[in-house]
Coordinates of C-alpha atoms and ligand atoms in Angstrom, one line a residue:
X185 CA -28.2 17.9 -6.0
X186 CA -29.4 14.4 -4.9
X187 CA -29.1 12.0 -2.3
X188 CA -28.9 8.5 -4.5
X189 CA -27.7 6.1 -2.2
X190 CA -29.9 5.7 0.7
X191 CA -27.3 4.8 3.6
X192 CA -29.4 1.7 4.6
X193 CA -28.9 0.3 1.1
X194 CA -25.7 0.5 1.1
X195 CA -24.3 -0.2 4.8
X196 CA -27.1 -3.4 6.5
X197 CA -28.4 -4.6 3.0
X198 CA -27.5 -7.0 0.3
X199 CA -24.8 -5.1 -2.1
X200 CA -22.2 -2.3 -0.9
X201 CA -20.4 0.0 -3.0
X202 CA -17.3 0.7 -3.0
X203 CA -14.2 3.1 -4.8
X204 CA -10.5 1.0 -5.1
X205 CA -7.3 2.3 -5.9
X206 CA -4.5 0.4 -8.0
X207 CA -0.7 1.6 -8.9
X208 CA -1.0 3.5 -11.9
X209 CA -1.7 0.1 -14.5
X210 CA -2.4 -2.4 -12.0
X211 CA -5.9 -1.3 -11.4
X212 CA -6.6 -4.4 -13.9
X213 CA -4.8 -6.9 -12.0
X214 CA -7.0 -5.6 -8.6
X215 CA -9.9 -6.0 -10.5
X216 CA -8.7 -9.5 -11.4
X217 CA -8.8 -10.4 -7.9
X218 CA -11.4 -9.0 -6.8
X219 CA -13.7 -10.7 -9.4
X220 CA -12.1 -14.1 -8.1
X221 CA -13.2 -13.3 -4.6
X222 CA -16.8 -11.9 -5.3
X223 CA -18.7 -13.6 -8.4
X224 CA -21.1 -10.6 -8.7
X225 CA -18.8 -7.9 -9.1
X226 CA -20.0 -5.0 -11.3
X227 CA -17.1 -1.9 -11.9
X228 CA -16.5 0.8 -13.8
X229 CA -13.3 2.7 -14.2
X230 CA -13.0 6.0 -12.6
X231 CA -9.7 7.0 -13.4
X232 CA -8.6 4.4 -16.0
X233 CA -6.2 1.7 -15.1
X234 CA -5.8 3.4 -11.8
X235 CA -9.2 3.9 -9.9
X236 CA -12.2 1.9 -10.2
X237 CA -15.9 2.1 -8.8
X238 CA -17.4 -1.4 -8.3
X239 CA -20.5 -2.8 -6.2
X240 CA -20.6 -6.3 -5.0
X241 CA -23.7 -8.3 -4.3
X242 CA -23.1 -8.3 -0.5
X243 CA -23.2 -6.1 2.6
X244 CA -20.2 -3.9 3.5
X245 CA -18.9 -6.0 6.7
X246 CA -19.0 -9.5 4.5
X247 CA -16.9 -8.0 1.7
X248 CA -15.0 -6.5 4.7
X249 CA -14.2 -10.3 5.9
X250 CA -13.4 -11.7 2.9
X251 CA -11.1 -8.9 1.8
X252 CA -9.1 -8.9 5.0
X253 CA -9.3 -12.6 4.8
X254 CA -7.7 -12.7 1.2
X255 CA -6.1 -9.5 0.7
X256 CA -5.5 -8.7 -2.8
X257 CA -2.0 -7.9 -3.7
X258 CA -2.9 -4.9 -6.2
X259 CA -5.7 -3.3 -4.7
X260 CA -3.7 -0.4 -2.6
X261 CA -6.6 1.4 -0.7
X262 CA -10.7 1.0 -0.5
X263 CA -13.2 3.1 0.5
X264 CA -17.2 2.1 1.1
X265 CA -19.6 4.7 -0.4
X266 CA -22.8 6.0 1.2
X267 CA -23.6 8.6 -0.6
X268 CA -24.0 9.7 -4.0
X269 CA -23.9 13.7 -4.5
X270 CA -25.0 14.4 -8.3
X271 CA -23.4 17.4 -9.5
X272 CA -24.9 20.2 -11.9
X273 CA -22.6 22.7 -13.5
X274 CA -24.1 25.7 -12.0
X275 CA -23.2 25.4 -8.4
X276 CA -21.2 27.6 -6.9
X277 CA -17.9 26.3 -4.7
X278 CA -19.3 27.6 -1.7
X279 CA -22.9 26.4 -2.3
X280 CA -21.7 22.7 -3.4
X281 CA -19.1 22.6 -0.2
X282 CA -22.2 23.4 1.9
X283 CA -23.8 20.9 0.4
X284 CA -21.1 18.5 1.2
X285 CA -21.3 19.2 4.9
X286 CA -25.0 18.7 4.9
X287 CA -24.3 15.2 3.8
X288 CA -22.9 14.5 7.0
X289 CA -26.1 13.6 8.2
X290 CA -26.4 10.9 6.2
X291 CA -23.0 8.8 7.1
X292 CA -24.3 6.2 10.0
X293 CA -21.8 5.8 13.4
X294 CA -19.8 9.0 13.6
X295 CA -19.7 9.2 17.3
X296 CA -19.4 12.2 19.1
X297 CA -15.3 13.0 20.7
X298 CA -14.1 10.3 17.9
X299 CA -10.7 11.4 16.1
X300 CA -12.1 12.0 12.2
X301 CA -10.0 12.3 9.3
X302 CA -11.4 13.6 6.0
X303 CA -9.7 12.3 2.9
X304 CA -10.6 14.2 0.1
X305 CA -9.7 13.3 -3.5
X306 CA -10.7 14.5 -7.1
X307 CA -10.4 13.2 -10.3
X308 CA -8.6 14.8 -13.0
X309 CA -10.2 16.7 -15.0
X310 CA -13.4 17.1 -12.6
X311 CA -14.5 20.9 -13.3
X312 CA -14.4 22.4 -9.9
X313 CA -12.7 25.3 -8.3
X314 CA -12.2 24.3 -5.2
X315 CA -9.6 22.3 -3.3
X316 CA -9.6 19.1 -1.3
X317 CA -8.0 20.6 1.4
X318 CA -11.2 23.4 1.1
X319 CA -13.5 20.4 1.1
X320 CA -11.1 18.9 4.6
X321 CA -11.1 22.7 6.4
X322 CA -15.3 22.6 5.6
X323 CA -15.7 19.3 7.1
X324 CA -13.8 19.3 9.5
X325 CA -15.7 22.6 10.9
X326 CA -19.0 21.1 11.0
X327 CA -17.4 18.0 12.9
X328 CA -16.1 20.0 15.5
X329 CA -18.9 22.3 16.1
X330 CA -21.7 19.4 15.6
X331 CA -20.0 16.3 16.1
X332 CA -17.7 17.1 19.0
X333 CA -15.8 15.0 17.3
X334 CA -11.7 16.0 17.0
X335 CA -10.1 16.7 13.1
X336 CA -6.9 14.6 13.0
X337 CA -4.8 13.6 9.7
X338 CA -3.4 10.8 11.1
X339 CA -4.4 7.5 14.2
X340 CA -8.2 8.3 13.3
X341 CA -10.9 6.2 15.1
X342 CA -13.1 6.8 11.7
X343 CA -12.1 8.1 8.0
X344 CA -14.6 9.9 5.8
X345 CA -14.0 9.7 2.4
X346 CA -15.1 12.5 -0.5
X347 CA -14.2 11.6 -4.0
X348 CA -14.9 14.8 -6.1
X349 CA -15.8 13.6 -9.9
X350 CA -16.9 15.1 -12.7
X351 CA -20.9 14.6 -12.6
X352 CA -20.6 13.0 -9.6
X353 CA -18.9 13.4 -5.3
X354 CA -19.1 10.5 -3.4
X355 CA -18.7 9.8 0.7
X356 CA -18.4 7.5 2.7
X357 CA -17.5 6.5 6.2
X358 CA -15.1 3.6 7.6
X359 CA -12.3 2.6 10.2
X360 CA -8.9 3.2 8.7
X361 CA -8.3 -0.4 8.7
X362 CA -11.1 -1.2 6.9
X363 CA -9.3 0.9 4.0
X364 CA -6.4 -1.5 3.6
X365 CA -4.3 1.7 4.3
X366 CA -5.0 4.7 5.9
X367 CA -3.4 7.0 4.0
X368 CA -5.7 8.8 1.5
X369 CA -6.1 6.5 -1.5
X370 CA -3.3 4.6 0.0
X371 CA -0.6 6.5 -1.0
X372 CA 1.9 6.8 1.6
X373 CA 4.1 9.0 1.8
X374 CA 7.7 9.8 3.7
X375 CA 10.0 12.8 3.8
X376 CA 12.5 12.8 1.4
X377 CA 15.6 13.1 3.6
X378 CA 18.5 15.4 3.0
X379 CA 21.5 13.2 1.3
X380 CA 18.8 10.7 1.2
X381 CA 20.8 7.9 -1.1
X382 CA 18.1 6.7 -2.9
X383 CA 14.3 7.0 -3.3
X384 CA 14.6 2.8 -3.2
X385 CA 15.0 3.6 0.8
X386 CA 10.5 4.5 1.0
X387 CA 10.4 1.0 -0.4
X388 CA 11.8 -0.5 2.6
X389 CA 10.0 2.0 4.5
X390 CA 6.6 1.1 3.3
X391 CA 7.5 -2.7 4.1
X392 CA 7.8 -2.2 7.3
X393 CA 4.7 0.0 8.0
X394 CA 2.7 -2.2 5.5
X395 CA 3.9 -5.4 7.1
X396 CA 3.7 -4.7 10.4
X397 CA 7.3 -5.0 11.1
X398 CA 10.0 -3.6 13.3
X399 CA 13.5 -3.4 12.4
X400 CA 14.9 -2.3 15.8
X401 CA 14.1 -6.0 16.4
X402 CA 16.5 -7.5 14.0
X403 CA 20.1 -8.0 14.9
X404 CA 22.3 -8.4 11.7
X405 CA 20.6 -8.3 8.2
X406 CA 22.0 -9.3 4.7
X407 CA 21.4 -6.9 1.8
X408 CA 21.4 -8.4 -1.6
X409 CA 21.9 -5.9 -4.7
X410 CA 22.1 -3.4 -1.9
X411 CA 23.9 -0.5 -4.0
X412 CA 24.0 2.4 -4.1
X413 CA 22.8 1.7 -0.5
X414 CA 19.1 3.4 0.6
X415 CA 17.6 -0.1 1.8
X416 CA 21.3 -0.6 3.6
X417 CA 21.1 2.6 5.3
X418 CA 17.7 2.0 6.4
X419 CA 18.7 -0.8 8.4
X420 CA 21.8 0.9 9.7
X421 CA 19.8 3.4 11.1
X422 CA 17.4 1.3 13.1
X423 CA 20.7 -0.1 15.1
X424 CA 21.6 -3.6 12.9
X425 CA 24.7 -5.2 11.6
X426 CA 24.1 -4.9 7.8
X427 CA 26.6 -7.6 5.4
X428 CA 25.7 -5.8 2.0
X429 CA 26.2 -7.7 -1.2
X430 CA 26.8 -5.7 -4.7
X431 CA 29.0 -5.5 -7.6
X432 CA 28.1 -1.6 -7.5
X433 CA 29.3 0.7 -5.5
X434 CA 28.0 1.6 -1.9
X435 CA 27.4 5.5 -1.6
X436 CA 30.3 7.3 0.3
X437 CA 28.0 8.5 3.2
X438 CA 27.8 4.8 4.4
X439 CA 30.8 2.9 3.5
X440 CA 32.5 3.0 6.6
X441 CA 30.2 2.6 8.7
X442 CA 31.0 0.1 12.0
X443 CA 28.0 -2.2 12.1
X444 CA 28.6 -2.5 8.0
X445 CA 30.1 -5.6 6.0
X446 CA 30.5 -4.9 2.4
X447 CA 31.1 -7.9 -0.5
X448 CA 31.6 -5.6 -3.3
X449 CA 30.5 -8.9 -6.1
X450 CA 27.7 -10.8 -7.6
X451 CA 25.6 -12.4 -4.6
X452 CA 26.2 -15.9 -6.2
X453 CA 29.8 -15.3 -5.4
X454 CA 30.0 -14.8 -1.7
X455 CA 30.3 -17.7 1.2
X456 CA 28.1 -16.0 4.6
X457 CA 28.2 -17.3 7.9
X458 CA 25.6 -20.5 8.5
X459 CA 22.7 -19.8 10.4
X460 CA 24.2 -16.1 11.7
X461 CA 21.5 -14.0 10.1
X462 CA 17.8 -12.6 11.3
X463 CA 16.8 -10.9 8.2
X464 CA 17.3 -11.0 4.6
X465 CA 16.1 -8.1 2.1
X466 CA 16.7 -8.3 -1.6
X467 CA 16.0 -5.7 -3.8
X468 CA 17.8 -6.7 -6.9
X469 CA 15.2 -5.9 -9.9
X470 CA 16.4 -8.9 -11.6
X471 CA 14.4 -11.7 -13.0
X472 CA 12.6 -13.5 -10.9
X473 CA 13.1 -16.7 -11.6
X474 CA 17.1 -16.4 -11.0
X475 CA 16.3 -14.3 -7.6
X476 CA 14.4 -17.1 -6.8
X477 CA 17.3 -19.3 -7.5
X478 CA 20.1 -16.9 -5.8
X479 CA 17.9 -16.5 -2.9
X480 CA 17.7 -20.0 -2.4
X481 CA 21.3 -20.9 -2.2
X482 CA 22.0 -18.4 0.3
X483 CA 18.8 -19.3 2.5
X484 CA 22.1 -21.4 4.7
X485 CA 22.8 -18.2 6.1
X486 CA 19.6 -17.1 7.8
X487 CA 18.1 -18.4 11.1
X488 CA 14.6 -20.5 11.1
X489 CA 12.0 -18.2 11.8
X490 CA 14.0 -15.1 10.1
X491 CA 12.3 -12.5 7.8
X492 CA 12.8 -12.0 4.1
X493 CA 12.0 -8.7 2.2
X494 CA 11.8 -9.1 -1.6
X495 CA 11.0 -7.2 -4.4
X496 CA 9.6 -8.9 -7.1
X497 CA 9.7 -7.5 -10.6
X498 CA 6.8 -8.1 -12.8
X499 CA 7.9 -9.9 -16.1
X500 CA 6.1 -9.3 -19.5
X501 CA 2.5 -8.4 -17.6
X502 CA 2.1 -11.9 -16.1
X503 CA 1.8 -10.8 -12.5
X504 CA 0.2 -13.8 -11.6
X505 CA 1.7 -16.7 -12.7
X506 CA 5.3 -14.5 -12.1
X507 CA 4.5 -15.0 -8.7
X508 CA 3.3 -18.3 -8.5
X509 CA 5.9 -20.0 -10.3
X510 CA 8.4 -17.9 -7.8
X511 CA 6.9 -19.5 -4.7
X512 CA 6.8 -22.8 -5.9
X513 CA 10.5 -22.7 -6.0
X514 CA 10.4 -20.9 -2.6
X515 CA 7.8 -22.3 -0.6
X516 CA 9.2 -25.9 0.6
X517 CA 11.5 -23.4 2.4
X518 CA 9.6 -20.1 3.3
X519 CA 6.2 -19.1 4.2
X520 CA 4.7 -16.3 2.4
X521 CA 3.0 -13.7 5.2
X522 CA 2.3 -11.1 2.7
X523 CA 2.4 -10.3 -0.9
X524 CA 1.7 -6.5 -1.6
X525 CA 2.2 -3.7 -4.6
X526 CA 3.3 -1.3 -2.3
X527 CA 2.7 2.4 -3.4
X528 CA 6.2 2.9 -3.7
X529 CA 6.6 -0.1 -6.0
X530 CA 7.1 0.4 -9.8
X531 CA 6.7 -2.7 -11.9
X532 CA 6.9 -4.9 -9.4
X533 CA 5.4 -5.7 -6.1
X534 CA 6.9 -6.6 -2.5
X535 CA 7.1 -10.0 -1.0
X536 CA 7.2 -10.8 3.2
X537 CA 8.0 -14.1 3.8
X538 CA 9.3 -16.5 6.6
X539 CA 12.4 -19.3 6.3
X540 CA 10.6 -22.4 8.1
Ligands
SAM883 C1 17.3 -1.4 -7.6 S1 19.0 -1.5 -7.2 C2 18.9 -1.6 -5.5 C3 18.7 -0.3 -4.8 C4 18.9 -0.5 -3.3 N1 17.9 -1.3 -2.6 C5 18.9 0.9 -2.6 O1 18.1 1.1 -1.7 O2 19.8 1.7 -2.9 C6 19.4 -3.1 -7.8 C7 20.8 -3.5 -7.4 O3 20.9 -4.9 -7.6 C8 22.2 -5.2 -8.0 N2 22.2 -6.6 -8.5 C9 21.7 -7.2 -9.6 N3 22.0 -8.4 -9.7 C10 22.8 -8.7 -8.6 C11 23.5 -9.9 -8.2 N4 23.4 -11.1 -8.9 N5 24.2 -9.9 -7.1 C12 24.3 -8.7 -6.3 N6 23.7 -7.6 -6.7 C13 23.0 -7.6 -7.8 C14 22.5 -4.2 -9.0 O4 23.9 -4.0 -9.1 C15 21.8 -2.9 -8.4 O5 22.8 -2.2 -7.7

C-alpha cells in the first residue's frame, strides 16, 4: 500500500483535492457550479451522478473562502483529501484497517484532547469485508490511546474522513464546517417519529438546521399546501400560531389543535390578515412559476423582515434558469439568504429568503 499524496502537496501548496457529494442526479449540476467558481477544475465521478472526486488549482483554505463565499446550491457535503491509500486485493481486513490507522500520522493539526469524529464511507461495490463502523471503532482506538484526543459522532472540533473505494481509500482531515455539513457525506438524518404525519416534516427540519434558524422565535406562521400536515405540525410543536392553507385534508392528529387556523381551499382563494404574520413556508410542489405568482399576492400578509421557506421544484432539468427566472419575479420584494438542495429534497431544492 502507498502513501500518494504527500500531505504538504495537498494542504500549503498550489492545488487541493477534494471528494463532493450531490443528491442522487444532481452531482452534475454541483459540478456545474463548481466549474464556474474554479476555472481549473479537474473531476472524475466516483459514484456516478452522485459522488465526484475533483482537484482544483489552488490550496485548500482559498477553495475553502470561495466556497463559503458562494456556496453552491447542489454540492451537499465536501471533504479535503490528504492521503491516498492504494489498495491490492490480497490484504487482509485486519492488515488494511491497521494500515488505515497508521495513516494517521500523516493528517497535519489533530491536536491532542480535540473531540474527533471519523466518517467513514464506501463505495458500492468496493470489495471489502469490513465495515465503516469497523474502520470508526479502529480509529477511534488509536485516537484515544495516541492522540488523547476524545471519539465523538457529533459537535467535533475536527472530522476525519475515510472513503473506502475499490482500488483506492482516501482521508482527510477538516473542521466540520469546512464540510458544508457535518453529517457524514451530508446526509442528515432525524428520527422518524411515531404517528409522524409525513416524511415532508425532515424537510422543514433540515431548513432550520441548514439555515441556521429557530422556530421557537417565530410567533404565527402561514402554511401554504400544508396538507396532510408534517410541515404544520412542525411549527405547532415549536410553540406558533399556524393559519394552514389546503384544499386537502389536514391529518386528524392536528386538526384541532388551539394555536391552529385551517382554510381548507386553494391558497389564491383566501383573504389573511395585513402585515400579522412572521413566517411564511410553502411547500406546494407546484410549478414554480405560479408559486412564484401565488406567493407574491399573499406577501400583504407577512411582516418586513419576516422569513419565507420554499420548496422549489425542479422543472424539466433546468435547475438553473428555474431558479433564476423565480427570483426575478421575487426579488424586488425578498432577499434570497440561501438557496440549498437539502438532503431531504427530491427534485427540487429549498429556498430561505427575507420580505424587505
Ligand atoms: C408536498 S404536499 C405538502 C406536504 C406538507 N408540507 C406536509 O408536510 O405534510 C403539497 C400540497 O400542496 C397542496 N397545494 C398545491 N397547490 C395548492 C394551492 N394552489 N393552494 C393550496 N395548496 C396547494 C396540495 O394539495 C398538497 O397537499
Amino acid at each position: 500500500m502507498n502513501n500518494h499524496l504527500d500531505k504538504d502537496d495537498t494542504t500549503s501548496s498550489v492545488s487541493s483535492t477534494w471528494i463532493g457529494t450531490a443528491n442522487h442526479g444532481f452531482a452534475v449540476y454541483a459540478v456545474e457550479e463548481l466549474r464556474r467558481l474554479f476555472p481549473s477544475l479537474k473531476f472524475s465521478y466516483i459514484v456516478p451522478s452522485e459522488i465526484v472526486q475533483f482537484t482544483i488549482g489552488l490550496p485548500q483554505e482559498e477553495v475553502l473562502q470561495l466556497l463559503h463565499a458562494n456556496e453552491p446550491m447542489f454540492l451537499r457535503h465536501l471533504h479535503p483529501v490528504h492521503v491516498e491509500i492504494e489498495r491490492t486485493e490480497e490484504v487482509e481486513a485486519e492488515a488494511e484497517l491497521a494500515a488505515i490507522c497508521s495513516h494517521l500520522e500523516d493528517l497535519s493539526g489533530i491536536h491532542s484532547g480535540a473531540k474527533i469524529a471519523i466518517q467513514a464511507r464506501k463505495s458500492e461495490g468496493s470489495n471489502f469485508n469490513y465495515s465503516p463502523s469497523e474502520i470508526k471503532k479502529a480509529l477511534d482506538a488509536v485516537l484515544i490511546d495516541q492522540y488523547r484526543a476524545e471519539a465523538v459522532v457529533r459537535d467535533a472540533d475536527q472530522i476525519i474522513s475515510v472513503f473506502v473505494m475499490a482500488d483506492s481509500i482516501y482521508m482527510g482531515i477538516s473542521r466540520p464546517t469546512d464540510n458544508l455539513s457535518d453529517w457524514s457525506g451530508g446526509a442528515i438524518r432525524f428520527r422518524k417519529e411515531d404517528g409522524q404525519i409525513s416524511r415532508a416534516k425532515f424537510k422543514l427540519l433540515e431548513a432550520e438546521y441548514a439555515f441556521g434558524l429557530d422556530f421557537t422565535q417565530y410567533r404565527h406562521a402561514i402554511d401554504l399546501g400544508a396538507a396532510p400536515g408534517g410541515w404544520t405540525s412542525l411549527l405547532l410543536e415549536r410553540g406558533l400560531h399556524v393559519t394552514a392553507i389546503d384544499p386537502g385534508a389536514l391529518d386528524s392528529s392536528i386538526i384541532r389543535h388551539k394555536r391552529l387556523t385551517f382554510y381548507r381551499r386553494n391558497a389564491a382563494n383566501v383573504k389573511l390578515d395585513d402585515n400579522n404574520y412572521d413566517l411564511l413556508v410553502c411547500d406546494m410542489s407546484w410549478n414554480p412559476k405560479q408559486t412564484g405568482k401565488l406567493l407574491k399576492d399573499l406577501l400583504y400578509a407577512l411582516q418586513s423582515g419576516g422569513t419565507i421557506i420554499l420548496t422549489v421544484k425542479l422543472m424539466h432539468k433546468k435547475p438553473f434558469q428555474t431558479i433564476k427566472e423565480l427570483l426575478r419575479e421575487l426579488e424586488p420584494e425578498l432577499s434570497l439568504q440561501h438557496a440549498k438542495q437539502l438532503f431531504h429534497n427530491r427534485e427540487e431544492l429549498t429556498l430561505f429568503l427575507i420580505k424587505n
